[in-house]
Amino acid sequence: MAQDNIESTLLENRRFPPSDAFTRSTRMQAQTLDQLYDKAAADHEGFWGDMARQEIDWFKPFDQVLDSDNAPFYRWFENGELNVSYNCLDRQLETNADKTAIIFEGEPGDVEHISYRELYQKVCIFANALKNQGVSKGDRVIIYMPMITEAVVAMQACARIGAIHSVVFGGFSASALKDRIEDTSAKMVITADGGHRGGKIITLKETADQALAEGCDSVETVIVFRRCGNDITMQADRDIWWHDAEKNQPEHCPAQAMQASDPLFLLYTSGSTGKPKGIQHASAGYLLNAITTMRWVFDIQSADVFWCTADVGWITGHTYVAYGPLATGSTMVIYEGVPTVPDAGRFWDVCARHGVTIFYTAPTAIRALMKAGDAIPKSYDLSRLRLLGTVGEPINPEAWMWYHEVIGQSRCPIVDTWWQTETGAHMIAPVPGVTVTKPGSCTKALPGIDAAVVNENGEEITQANQGGFLVIRKPWPSMIQTIWGDDQRYKDTYWPYFDGKYYLAGDSARRDEDGYFWIMGRIDDVLNVSGHRLGTMEIESALVAHQSVAEAAVVGKPHDIKGESVFAYVVLKGNRPDGGVDEAMTAELRAWVADQIGPIAKPDDIRYADNLPKTRSGKIMRRLLRTIAKGEQITQDTSTLENESILLQLQGKA
Ligand code: PRX
């Protein structure tokens, strides 16, 4: 995988400077950016301290920028007090109250414009409802919602009263939801009867009921928003409709003063081992980088209509839907559904009708829409677009060029943003009025972000295009605080080498002769399917939990649209199916994985064998499995294999 990337991107030598027109209109000029870099390099903490004073409204000023005493448990802006929801809503009321905060469009086509004043009221009323239901500061609240305004209202309401939200993507299964409820010991689940997605109704409440059927003893209340009107059952002593919970609640709710390092939210993401981990983010530092990156990378200005297509179930939907746009007083679009309903023109239709100026999506969506042909986007008026962005996986130069020429009409810079759930906000990304972009590169680290490519000894690799570990050498405000309930795992996962001084991103990268970063892929067993992180072990555990499966190994296989797809090798209990084919079992296992984790984790390919390729010490040779999944010739040394004859079966040749 990494090797493919090196080869395709090494050939890339096109350069795209921002147009004069763009540079003239942008907030950030080259000189100002240079000053930011210089200042951050000279005084890292002073730089972030000034930024925090400038961008955040504090209830009480902080007295220390960074406390590193208990590194790597860094604490930013010690003793400062603030409220994130206050910074998103209250401070807009003076000058921006009537400005549209959210343009919501449902998949069936319903549209709603919500002003900052209206959003403030919605959040306050719902925050009061939460308090009335017994939620208070520090309590965990699970949000399992469709991509509708109320998902943001619920997140903001939690932030307002100091409850810690954990959003679970609506596509996750009952069992994944249950794991997260139990790991957080959540007091409440906020859900909806259903959501519109792909022309169907996703029955969220029903799935939540399944999750809650056993265990989950911490949950006292389930609040249900009525979105689709589908039939659901309400459990009398536990469930309450959103509109009933809101009855008689006042329109104001004081914003709870929070310590800068009080957790704002937990968001679960996959790692190479074990169950998904609850990434914990702090209030102040997270908010700060949500704001700075909205300004630097998205060049957000008051007249912009910003649309990040990510679901709030992912970090992108946290930082660039629920928090960043509101904290900068911007107007944003929220769209409930998928890009292909009613047809592959939906995104461009939404852009045209709502006058979107900044559009941010994932390479997988770009590739899928590119496949639908140029005629579709060309039939919409995309002239308001001025800036495009991508996130989640490396973008192949072909898709980049299509995005640039067909969607951006060669006018809009593209910001390819590298970051992670753990980093909270963009880390490596172009500053669009200044940076010359190259298709496939996320370009340079932002001011105050000390990203580097190092070898296994932690020494910076200075030779151009030589791959190594991507690390961040200095703490930054929106960094992960810890893994919820597992400090040791946090240390082991992110600070295992380099004397625990550098944050290990888990990606490999190289820098070219201009110092530009090119992300090559993961260094661990994490897959990136359609921009979503999945742990191979997570899928393997799901497979072996099936009664017919004895053993399973999962690898990624390059895929045109998804980037990577899931390829599973399965050893069944009993005999291998004749000729390695058992369509009924394959369908059953695919459905099983969807049920255990969610449809995104379903293997595209399942291959049956009597055994897995293991070394004599019992280690599965994954590299070999990746080669086979790609359909490539095996060039690796297979002499250490316990059972070499298994290779033919694995290749589907026996
Ligand atoms: O491998 C990198 C890839 O996505 C991983 C982070 O996944 P997640 O925490 O789910 O967050 C995705 C959205 C921020 C990274 O370790 N990745 C993310 N952005 C890029 C990327 N790979 C290449 N280019 C990017 N722009």
XYZ file of C-alpha atoms and ligand atoms in Angstrom:
680
model
C 0.000 0.000 0.000
C 2.655 2.481 1.077
C 4.820 1.471 -1.851
C 2.026 2.173 -4.367
C 1.654 5.613 -2.953
C 5.315 6.404 -3.244
C 5.359 5.441 -6.875
C 2.252 7.299 -7.942
C 3.028 10.494 -6.112
C 6.723 10.623 -6.932
C 5.751 11.236 -10.530
C 3.697 14.217 -9.545
C 5.376 17.510 -10.337
C 2.514 19.863 -11.115
C 2.343 23.035 -9.041
C -0.711 25.190 -8.406
C -0.083 28.644 -6.984
C -3.159 30.508 -5.719
C -4.548 32.958 -8.260
C -3.929 36.658 -7.740
C -7.652 37.157 -7.362
C -7.805 34.602 -4.552
C -4.759 35.989 -2.812
C -6.182 39.507 -2.938
C -9.406 38.394 -1.293
C -7.943 36.182 1.410
C -7.495 37.103 5.064
C -4.036 35.629 5.284
C -1.188 37.225 3.356
C 2.229 35.608 2.956
C 3.883 38.131 5.221
C 1.433 37.555 8.058
C 1.841 33.814 7.737
C 5.624 34.161 7.903
C 5.256 36.191 11.059
C 3.089 33.484 12.601
C 5.666 30.806 11.752
C 8.491 32.918 13.125
C 6.676 33.697 16.313
C 5.659 30.081 16.886
C 9.214 28.890 16.234
C 10.686 31.449 18.621
C 8.201 30.971 21.447
C 5.841 28.015 21.068
C 3.921 28.589 24.265
C 3.831 32.362 23.916
C 2.412 31.947 20.441
C -0.425 29.679 21.564
C -1.056 31.766 24.659
C -1.573 34.868 22.519
C -3.814 32.952 20.141
C -5.926 31.691 23.032
C -6.345 35.194 24.438
C -7.228 36.538 21.010
C -9.681 33.865 19.879
C -11.466 32.654 23.015
C -13.784 34.541 25.353
C -12.653 33.479 28.819
C -14.736 33.625 31.981
C -11.454 33.574 33.870
C -8.039 34.040 32.233
C -5.565 31.165 32.336
C -2.413 31.599 34.372
C -0.195 29.067 32.621
C -0.136 28.312 28.895
C 1.167 24.757 29.096
C 1.695 22.455 32.027
C 4.060 19.643 30.979
C 4.757 18.333 34.496
C 2.937 15.087 33.905
C 3.844 14.630 30.226
C 2.498 13.179 27.984
C -0.645 14.252 29.861
C -0.234 17.840 28.769
C -2.561 20.489 30.125
C -3.184 23.636 28.147
C -4.320 26.987 29.503
C -4.260 25.970 33.152
C -6.831 27.497 35.470
C -8.547 29.310 32.650
C -12.319 29.018 32.654
C -14.578 29.130 29.647
C -17.558 27.523 28.033
C -17.333 26.201 24.499
C -21.026 26.689 23.709
C -20.803 30.264 24.983
C -17.954 30.827 22.532
C -20.043 29.372 19.716
C -23.376 31.033 20.414
C -23.632 33.750 23.051
C -20.837 35.802 21.653
C -22.494 35.891 18.236
C -25.695 37.381 19.646
C -24.509 40.958 19.859
C -23.669 41.445 16.212
C -24.714 38.265 14.421
C -28.031 37.296 16.012
C -29.996 37.384 12.766
C -27.284 35.830 10.661
C -28.021 32.313 9.434
C -26.036 29.810 11.449
C -27.343 26.650 9.782
C -28.940 25.941 6.445
C -30.325 22.459 6.941
C -31.384 20.250 4.071
C -32.941 16.854 4.709
C -32.473 14.039 2.256
C -36.177 14.202 1.231
C -35.599 17.887 0.360
C -36.914 19.767 3.411
C -34.932 22.956 4.000
C -34.662 25.108 7.104
C -32.660 28.276 7.859
C -31.732 28.766 11.494
C -30.322 32.056 12.748
C -27.813 32.366 15.562
C -30.581 33.646 17.836
C -32.774 30.655 17.020
C -29.921 28.226 17.477
C -29.042 29.811 20.807
C -32.650 29.342 21.937
C -32.814 25.753 20.746
C -29.584 24.906 22.532
C -30.627 26.664 25.744
C -34.029 24.975 25.856
C -32.529 21.571 25.214
C -29.736 22.179 27.726
C -32.399 22.968 30.322
C -34.215 19.789 29.327
C -31.035 17.791 29.897
C -30.601 19.310 33.328
C -34.236 18.609 34.084
C -33.602 14.967 33.227
C -30.797 14.865 35.744
C -27.735 15.391 33.539
C -25.037 17.499 35.105
C -21.427 18.536 34.636
C -19.103 15.618 33.915
C -21.894 13.144 33.064
C -21.476 11.250 29.798
C -24.196 11.479 27.163
C -24.310 9.283 24.068
C -25.637 10.960 20.919
C -26.848 8.533 18.243
C -28.555 10.767 15.735
C -29.076 11.333 12.038
C -27.184 14.208 10.436
C -29.731 16.855 11.362
C -29.621 20.197 13.166
C -30.690 18.544 16.419
C -27.486 16.494 16.487
C -25.563 19.773 16.718
C -28.089 21.155 19.197
C -27.547 18.104 21.403
C -23.750 18.453 21.256
C -23.885 22.168 22.008
C -26.372 21.613 24.826
C -24.015 19.109 26.459
C -21.137 21.552 26.105
C -23.294 24.263 27.616
C -23.930 22.359 30.844
C -20.532 20.660 30.957
C -21.747 17.152 30.121
C -19.289 15.089 28.059
C -20.833 13.942 24.805
C -19.857 10.917 22.836
C -21.384 10.840 19.383
C -21.805 7.416 17.799
C -22.122 7.378 14.020
C -25.686 6.441 12.992
C -24.292 3.696 10.748
C -22.844 1.776 13.672
C -24.576 -1.368 14.889
C -26.312 -2.058 18.193
C -23.287 -3.943 19.421
C -20.889 -1.077 18.603
C -23.286 1.346 20.282
C -23.500 -0.864 23.344
C -19.706 -1.029 23.651
C -19.523 2.754 23.652
C -22.373 3.180 26.120
C -20.697 0.757 28.492
C -17.195 2.163 28.108
C -18.420 5.686 28.896
C -20.983 4.595 31.551
C -23.318 7.084 29.925
C -26.284 8.338 31.874
C -28.313 9.201 28.836
C -28.727 8.318 25.174
C -30.072 10.917 22.755
C -31.410 9.446 19.546
C -34.143 9.829 16.938
C -36.893 7.570 15.676
C -35.027 7.394 12.388
C -32.970 9.264 9.827
C -33.158 9.503 6.058
C -30.166 7.934 4.343
C -29.815 6.506 0.885
C -33.565 6.769 0.228
C -34.328 4.599 3.259
C -35.144 5.208 6.881
C -32.360 4.207 9.236
C -34.149 2.982 12.343
C -31.962 4.458 15.031
C -34.297 4.067 17.995
C -34.815 0.410 17.206
C -31.057 -0.145 17.109
C -30.648 1.803 20.342
C -33.278 -0.451 21.944
C -31.280 -3.503 20.893
C -28.114 -1.996 22.338
C -29.870 -1.213 25.592
C -31.602 -4.568 25.874
C -28.841 -6.067 27.972
C -26.300 -4.405 30.231
C -25.897 -0.632 29.776
C -27.096 -0.249 33.362
C -25.791 3.279 33.606
C -28.416 4.633 31.182
C -31.318 6.275 32.995
C -32.984 8.163 30.167
C -33.332 7.971 26.399
C -34.438 11.151 24.635
C -35.967 10.565 21.203
C -36.277 13.194 18.512
C -39.079 12.652 16.022
C -37.541 12.922 12.579
C -39.163 10.340 10.300
C -42.387 9.430 12.077
C -41.635 5.713 11.758
C -43.148 3.398 14.348
C -41.100 2.906 17.468
C -41.683 1.625 20.964
C -41.168 3.907 23.909
C -40.238 2.296 27.195
C -42.333 4.103 29.784
C -39.827 4.372 32.607
C -36.867 5.226 30.392
C -37.784 6.956 27.128
C -39.047 10.473 26.571
C -39.730 12.382 23.371
C -37.446 15.347 22.720
C -40.457 17.683 22.372
C -41.878 16.491 25.684
C -38.545 16.886 27.447
C -38.432 20.472 26.198
C -41.898 21.408 27.481
C -41.891 24.477 29.738
C -38.116 24.786 29.611
C -36.809 28.379 29.735
C -35.173 29.979 26.682
C -32.012 30.845 28.546
C -29.555 28.530 30.150
C -26.428 29.895 31.770
C -23.248 28.492 30.262
C -21.435 26.404 32.851
C -17.911 27.644 33.607
C -15.487 24.863 32.708
C -11.813 24.441 33.385
C -9.746 24.637 30.208
C -8.791 20.953 30.551
C -12.225 19.659 31.460
C -13.160 17.125 28.777
C -15.504 18.396 26.067
C -16.136 15.073 24.382
C -15.106 11.482 23.783
C -15.023 10.058 20.297
C -14.274 6.407 19.633
C -11.855 5.428 16.919
C -10.117 2.254 15.843
C -6.570 1.332 16.640
C -4.448 -1.622 15.671
C -5.376 -3.669 18.720
C -8.346 -4.166 20.967
C -11.639 -2.399 20.970
C -12.090 1.143 19.689
C -10.685 3.686 22.090
C -12.396 6.747 23.478
C -10.334 9.702 22.371
C -10.743 12.435 24.977
C -10.568 16.089 24.006
C -10.253 19.085 26.293
C -12.466 22.153 26.136
C -10.160 25.110 25.518
C -7.346 23.689 23.400
C -9.742 21.884 21.118
C -11.854 24.987 20.634
C -8.775 27.083 19.919
C -7.516 24.939 17.054
C -11.026 24.539 15.650
C -11.028 28.330 15.347
C -7.463 28.880 14.124
C -7.815 26.285 11.388
C -11.176 27.699 10.260
C -9.292 30.951 9.728
C -5.968 29.732 8.361
C -7.002 26.758 6.253
C -10.565 27.648 5.305
C -9.954 31.405 5.168
C -13.440 31.741 6.661
C -14.995 35.152 6.085
C -18.331 36.625 7.121
C -20.038 36.192 3.741
C -19.015 32.556 3.300
C -21.387 29.636 3.155
C -19.339 26.747 4.498
C -20.189 23.123 3.886
C -18.331 20.229 5.440
C -20.085 17.059 4.294
C -18.881 14.881 7.193
C -21.305 13.299 9.616
C -21.088 14.441 13.241
C -20.250 10.821 14.054
C -16.657 11.493 12.938
C -14.079 13.983 14.158
C -14.462 16.037 10.967
C -18.123 16.546 11.813
C -17.165 17.640 15.318
C -14.540 20.207 14.457
C -15.898 21.485 11.147
C -19.649 21.138 11.714
C -20.521 21.243 15.404
C -17.850 23.643 16.669
C -15.506 25.440 14.235
C -18.093 27.129 11.984
C -20.186 28.334 14.945
C -17.204 29.521 16.975
C -16.260 31.737 14.026
C -19.823 33.014 13.520
C -20.106 31.413 10.085
C -23.022 30.171 8.037
C -22.881 26.449 7.323
C -24.847 23.845 5.445
C -25.896 20.599 7.094
C -27.144 17.890 4.754
C -28.748 14.768 6.106
C -28.256 12.209 3.380
C -25.934 10.590 0.885
C -24.460 12.252 -2.241
C -26.328 10.001 -4.656
C -29.970 10.572 -3.701
C -31.906 11.227 -5.856
C -28.865 11.147 -8.177
C -25.133 11.865 -8.280
C -25.860 15.573 -8.694
C -27.101 16.073 -5.127
C -23.930 17.628 -3.700
C -23.639 20.060 -6.591
C -27.327 20.845 -6.393
C -26.974 21.679 -2.695
C -23.898 23.817 -3.445
C -25.719 25.717 -6.191
C -29.016 26.267 -4.363
C -27.481 27.392 -1.082
C -24.607 29.359 -2.595
C -21.865 27.293 -0.966
C -18.504 29.083 -1.137
C -16.286 26.616 0.757
C -16.784 22.899 0.217
C -15.001 20.204 2.237
C -15.342 16.482 1.586
C -13.453 13.172 1.401
C -11.502 11.760 -1.557
C -13.789 8.726 -1.626
C -16.793 10.969 -2.368
C -14.809 12.842 -5.008
C -13.824 9.585 -6.710
C -17.393 8.272 -6.653
C -18.803 11.498 -8.094
C -16.010 11.709 -10.667
C -17.078 8.291 -11.896
C -20.590 9.606 -12.520
C -19.149 11.889 -15.208
C -18.470 15.587 -15.818
C -21.858 16.380 -17.311
C -23.576 16.207 -13.932
C -21.566 18.867 -12.072
C -21.384 20.948 -15.239
C -25.154 21.246 -15.255
C -25.118 23.137 -11.915
C -24.061 26.693 -11.193
C -20.947 26.240 -9.062
C -19.707 29.783 -9.592
C -20.021 30.726 -5.915
C -17.437 28.129 -4.860
C -14.101 29.726 -3.982
C -12.283 27.092 -1.929
C -12.299 23.285 -1.863
C -10.977 20.893 0.743
C -10.336 17.188 1.258
C -9.703 15.030 4.286
C -9.461 11.484 5.536
C -7.088 9.690 3.186
C -4.501 10.425 0.557
C -6.094 11.870 -2.556
C -4.838 10.428 -5.818
C -3.651 13.096 -8.265
C -6.293 12.119 -10.820
C -9.142 12.806 -8.396
C -7.388 16.005 -7.256
C -7.201 17.262 -10.847
C -10.856 16.472 -11.483
C -11.873 18.265 -8.269
C -9.751 21.226 -9.302
C -10.880 21.471 -12.915
C -14.468 20.279 -12.933
C -15.712 21.346 -9.489
C -13.370 24.248 -8.805
C -13.323 25.313 -12.471
C -9.571 25.837 -12.062
C -10.397 28.848 -9.889
C -10.537 27.385 -6.402
C -7.497 26.383 -4.377
C -7.694 22.884 -2.858
C -6.724 22.382 0.759
C -5.699 18.770 1.390
C -5.836 18.579 5.172
C -3.959 15.956 7.164
C -5.121 15.359 10.699
C -6.691 12.706 12.931
C -9.344 12.126 15.561
C -6.511 12.468 18.063
C -5.159 15.763 16.726
C -8.560 17.467 16.965
C -7.929 19.847 14.079
C -5.889 20.252 10.899
C -2.164 19.797 11.427
C -0.620 19.726 7.965
C -2.488 21.699 5.325
C -2.070 24.505 2.831
C -2.928 28.091 3.698
C -4.929 28.734 0.562
C -3.937 32.299 -0.348
C -0.268 31.556 0.137
C 0.696 27.916 -0.338
C 1.517 26.562 -3.779
C -0.294 23.217 -3.859
C 0.740 19.919 -5.442
C -1.863 17.238 -6.197
C -1.620 14.546 -3.518
C 0.389 16.479 -0.937
C -1.029 18.001 2.240
C 1.886 20.461 1.943
C 3.226 21.988 5.186
C 2.563 21.954 8.905
C 0.531 24.889 10.187
C 2.064 27.520 12.467
C 2.693 26.144 15.951
C 2.598 22.531 14.731
C 5.987 20.848 14.817
C 5.464 17.940 12.414
C 8.442 15.913 11.224
C 9.371 12.673 9.506
C 11.844 10.699 11.606
C 13.620 7.363 11.545
C 13.289 4.722 14.242
C 15.795 6.600 16.421
C 13.744 9.758 16.275
C 16.242 11.520 14.015
C 14.707 13.772 11.410
C 15.025 12.392 7.898
C 16.571 15.116 5.829
C 16.929 13.225 2.581
C 14.143 14.152 0.175
C 11.481 11.519 -0.476
C 12.821 9.093 2.092
C 9.908 7.614 4.054
C 9.681 7.485 7.834
C 7.420 7.929 10.847
C 5.229 10.983 10.957
C 5.536 12.567 14.406
C 4.593 15.799 16.154
C 7.478 16.966 18.280
C 5.791 19.568 20.440
C 2.418 19.454 22.170
C -0.362 21.481 20.547
C -3.616 22.796 22.033
C -6.165 20.453 20.397
C -4.193 17.287 21.120
C -5.815 14.185 22.583
C -5.779 14.319 26.396
C -5.903 10.599 27.010
C -7.880 7.497 26.121
C -10.987 7.473 28.283
C -10.331 5.274 31.292
C -7.010 3.978 29.994
C -4.058 6.303 30.557
C -1.594 3.484 30.004
C -2.996 2.665 26.581
C -2.726 6.356 25.673
C 0.968 6.336 26.578
C 1.648 3.035 24.859
C -0.158 3.967 21.654
C 0.994 7.506 21.027
C 4.253 7.928 22.917
C 5.945 4.516 22.628
C 9.274 5.602 21.153
C 11.617 8.564 21.164
C 11.736 8.714 25.011
C 8.031 9.460 25.011
C 8.735 12.930 23.673
C 7.189 12.783 20.201
C 3.582 12.078 19.385
C 3.472 9.091 17.039
C 0.734 9.629 14.476
C 0.716 6.057 13.168
C 1.233 7.205 9.569
C 4.290 6.935 7.396
C 5.209 9.957 5.331
C 7.952 11.484 3.242
C 8.941 15.060 2.490
C 9.925 16.188 -0.964
C 12.670 18.575 -2.012
C 10.458 21.540 -1.040
C 9.767 20.073 2.403
C 6.191 19.179 1.458
C 4.632 16.265 3.319
C 3.251 13.259 1.407
C 1.312 10.796 3.528
C 2.144 7.233 2.506
C -0.203 5.156 4.662
C -0.588 3.673 8.109
C 2.294 1.956 9.867
C -0.088 -0.229 11.829
C -2.945 -2.593 11.065
C -5.491 0.141 10.645
C -7.514 0.257 7.423
C -8.868 3.367 5.791
C -12.101 2.437 4.053
C -13.816 5.409 2.436
C -11.947 7.684 4.811
C -13.127 5.707 7.843
C -10.708 4.097 10.216
C -11.201 0.425 10.923
C -8.965 -1.863 12.949
C -8.186 -5.172 11.278
C -8.321 -6.849 14.669
C -11.764 -5.427 15.322
C -13.084 -7.080 12.158
C -11.195 -10.289 12.885
C -12.742 -10.436 16.360
C -16.180 -9.935 14.840
C -15.572 -12.765 12.369
C -14.312 -15.256 14.928
C -17.309 -14.486 17.113
C -19.385 -16.231 14.422
C -20.121 -19.841 15.369
C -18.722 -21.276 12.119
C -15.424 -19.383 12.102
C -12.276 -20.801 13.644
C -9.791 -18.159 12.586
C -9.688 -15.015 10.486
C -7.183 -12.505 9.176
C -8.149 -9.200 7.607
C -6.124 -6.941 5.337
C -6.794 -3.945 3.115
C -7.027 -4.190 -0.653
C -6.691 -1.110 -2.869
C -10.089 -0.011 -4.147
C -10.938 2.548 -6.842
C -13.572 4.418 -4.901
C -13.139 3.460 -1.265
C -9.345 3.791 -1.242
C -9.167 0.489 0.575
C -11.626 -2.361 0.949
C -11.784 -5.105 3.565
C -10.370 -8.469 2.448
C -10.873 -11.357 4.881
C -9.226 -14.773 4.965
C -11.349 -17.198 6.926
C -10.721 -20.644 8.348
C -14.037 -22.315 9.059
C -14.611 -24.856 11.805
C -14.928 -28.132 9.947
C -14.078 -28.452 6.307
C -13.129 -25.775 3.833
C -15.952 -25.338 1.301
C -15.499 -27.171 -1.987
C -13.173 -25.210 -4.245
C -13.098 -22.481 -1.616
C -16.531 -21.204 -2.614
C -19.522 -20.908 -0.306
C -21.697 -18.024 -1.341
C -24.281 -18.529 1.385
C -21.605 -18.484 4.099
C -19.998 -15.396 2.536
C -23.328 -13.552 2.568
C -23.902 -14.631 6.142
C -20.481 -13.486 7.329
C -20.828 -10.132 5.574
C -24.179 -9.558 7.261
C -22.681 -10.734 10.547
C -19.862 -8.180 10.419
C -22.362 -5.438 9.521
C -24.335 -6.489 12.546
C -21.345 -6.597 14.863
C -19.720 -3.343 13.791
C -21.631 -1.607 10.999
C -22.028 -1.872 7.221
C -18.776 0.054 6.593
C -16.798 -2.869 8.012
C -18.294 -5.518 5.705
C -15.598 -7.482 3.849
C -15.790 -7.054 0.077
C -13.884 -10.319 -0.339
C -13.854 -13.429 1.794
C -11.499 -16.260 0.936
C -11.587 -19.626 2.681
C -8.557 -21.706 3.530
C -7.661 -24.620 5.778
C -5.174 -22.467 7.593
C -3.549 -19.045 7.616
C 0.030 -18.411 6.541
C 1.995 -18.382 9.757
C 5.620 -18.354 10.643
C 6.862 -21.181 12.828
C 6.408 -18.909 15.829
C 2.725 -18.597 14.943
C 2.726 -15.055 13.590
C 0.370 -14.433 10.698
C 2.261 -13.114 7.676
C 0.066 -10.164 6.861
C 2.362 -8.737 4.249
C 1.897 -11.902 2.302
C -1.857 -11.687 2.702
C -1.804 -8.122 1.400
C 0.132 -9.222 -1.671
C -2.359 -11.993 -2.338
C -5.329 -9.649 -1.821
C -3.896 -7.363 -4.475
C -3.617 -10.302 -6.838
C 0.117 -9.719 -7.122
C 2.900 -12.203 -7.599
C 4.402 -13.392 -4.316
C 8.005 -12.260 -4.137
C 8.438 -12.509 -0.381
C 10.425 -15.301 1.178
C 7.868 -17.941 2.141
C 10.349 -20.519 3.379
C 9.591 -19.710 7.025
C 5.976 -20.656 6.519
C 4.710 -23.502 8.584
C 2.534 -24.701 5.753
C 3.626 -23.428 2.374
C 1.001 -25.372 0.453
C -1.671 -23.135 1.936
C -0.631 -20.413 -0.490
C -2.517 -21.908 -3.405
C -5.740 -21.948 -1.413
C -5.231 -18.403 -0.255
C -4.694 -17.313 -3.823
C -7.950 -18.965 -4.825
C -6.052 -21.391 -7.036
C -6.958 -24.572 -5.233
O -3.928 7.860 7.859
C -4.316 9.196 8.027
C -5.620 9.442 7.314
O -6.645 9.237 8.250
C -6.087 8.930 9.538
C -6.912 9.559 10.618
O -8.189 8.999 10.601
P -9.324 9.598 11.521
O -8.844 9.703 12.914
O -10.542 8.783 11.279
O -9.561 11.063 11.019
C -9.952 11.298 9.704
C -10.318 12.742 9.549
C -9.374 13.706 10.118
C -4.691 9.472 9.464
O -3.856 8.845 10.401
N -5.702 10.809 6.773
C -6.443 11.829 7.263
N -6.317 12.917 6.473
C -5.476 12.602 5.481
C -5.073 11.261 5.677
N -4.198 10.653 4.846
C -3.717 11.377 3.815
N -4.067 12.646 3.548
C -4.941 13.301 4.353
N -5.293 14.545 4.070
